[in-house]
Coordinates of C-alpha atoms in Angstrom, one line a residue:
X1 CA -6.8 -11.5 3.0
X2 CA -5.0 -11.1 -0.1
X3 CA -1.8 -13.1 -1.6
X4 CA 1.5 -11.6 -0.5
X5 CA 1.8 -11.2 -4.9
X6 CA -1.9 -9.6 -4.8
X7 CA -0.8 -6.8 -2.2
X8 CA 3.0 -5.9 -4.3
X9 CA 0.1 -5.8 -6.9
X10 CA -2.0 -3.1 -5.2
X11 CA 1.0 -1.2 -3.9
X12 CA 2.5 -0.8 -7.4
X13 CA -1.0 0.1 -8.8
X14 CA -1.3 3.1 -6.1
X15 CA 2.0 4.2 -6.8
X16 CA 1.6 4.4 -10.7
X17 CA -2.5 5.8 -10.3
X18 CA -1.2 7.9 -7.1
X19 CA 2.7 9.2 -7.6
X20 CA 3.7 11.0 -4.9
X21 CA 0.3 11.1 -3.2
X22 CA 0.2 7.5 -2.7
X23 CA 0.1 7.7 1.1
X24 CA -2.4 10.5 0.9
X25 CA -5.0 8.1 -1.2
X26 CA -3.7 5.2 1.5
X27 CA -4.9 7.4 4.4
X28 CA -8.3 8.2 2.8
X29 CA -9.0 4.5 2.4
X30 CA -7.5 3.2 5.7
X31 CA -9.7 6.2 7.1
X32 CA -13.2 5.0 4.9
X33 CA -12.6 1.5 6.4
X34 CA -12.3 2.8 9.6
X35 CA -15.4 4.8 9.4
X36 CA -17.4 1.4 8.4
X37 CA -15.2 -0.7 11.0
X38 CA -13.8 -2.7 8.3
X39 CA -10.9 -4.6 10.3
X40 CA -10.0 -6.9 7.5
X41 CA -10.0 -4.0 4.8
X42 CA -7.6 -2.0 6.9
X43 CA -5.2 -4.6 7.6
X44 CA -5.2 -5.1 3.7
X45 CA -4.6 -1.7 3.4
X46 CA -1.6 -1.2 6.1
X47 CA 0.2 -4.1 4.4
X48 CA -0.4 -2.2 1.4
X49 CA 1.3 0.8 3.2
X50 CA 4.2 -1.5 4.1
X51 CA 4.9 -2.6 0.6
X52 CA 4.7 1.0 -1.1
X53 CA 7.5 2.3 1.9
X54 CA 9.2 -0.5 0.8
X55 CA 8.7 0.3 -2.6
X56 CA 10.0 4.0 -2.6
X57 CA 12.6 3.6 -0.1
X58 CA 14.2 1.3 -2.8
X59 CA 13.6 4.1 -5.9
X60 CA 15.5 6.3 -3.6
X61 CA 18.4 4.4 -4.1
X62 CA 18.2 2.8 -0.3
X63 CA 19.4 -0.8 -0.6
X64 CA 16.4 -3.5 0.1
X65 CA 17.8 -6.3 2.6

């Protein structure tokens, strides 16, 4: 699994490569791992998810707790 600083890493990557289609490029990977029952690559990728939510909420102006 990757460092906790690897996947803020990833998520920030997607988000500047992806924009506002992040999730969409999420749900095409999480999907591919799927497909080739990749367990550990699509836990990577849902804590991925979880830190580019976190991500965006705050841009919105939502306070991060």
């Amino acid at each position: 699994m990757l460092s906790d600083w690897e996947l803020w890493a990833c998520a920030n990557h997607v988000l500047q490569t992806h924009g506002d289609k992040a999730p969409l490029h999420v749900a095409e990977q999480i999907g591919a791992l799927a497909l080739a029952d990749d367990q550990a690559g699509i836990r990577a990728w849902q804590a991925i998810a979880e830190r580019i939510v976190q991500l965006t909420s705050n841009r919105d102006g939502a306070r991060l707790q």
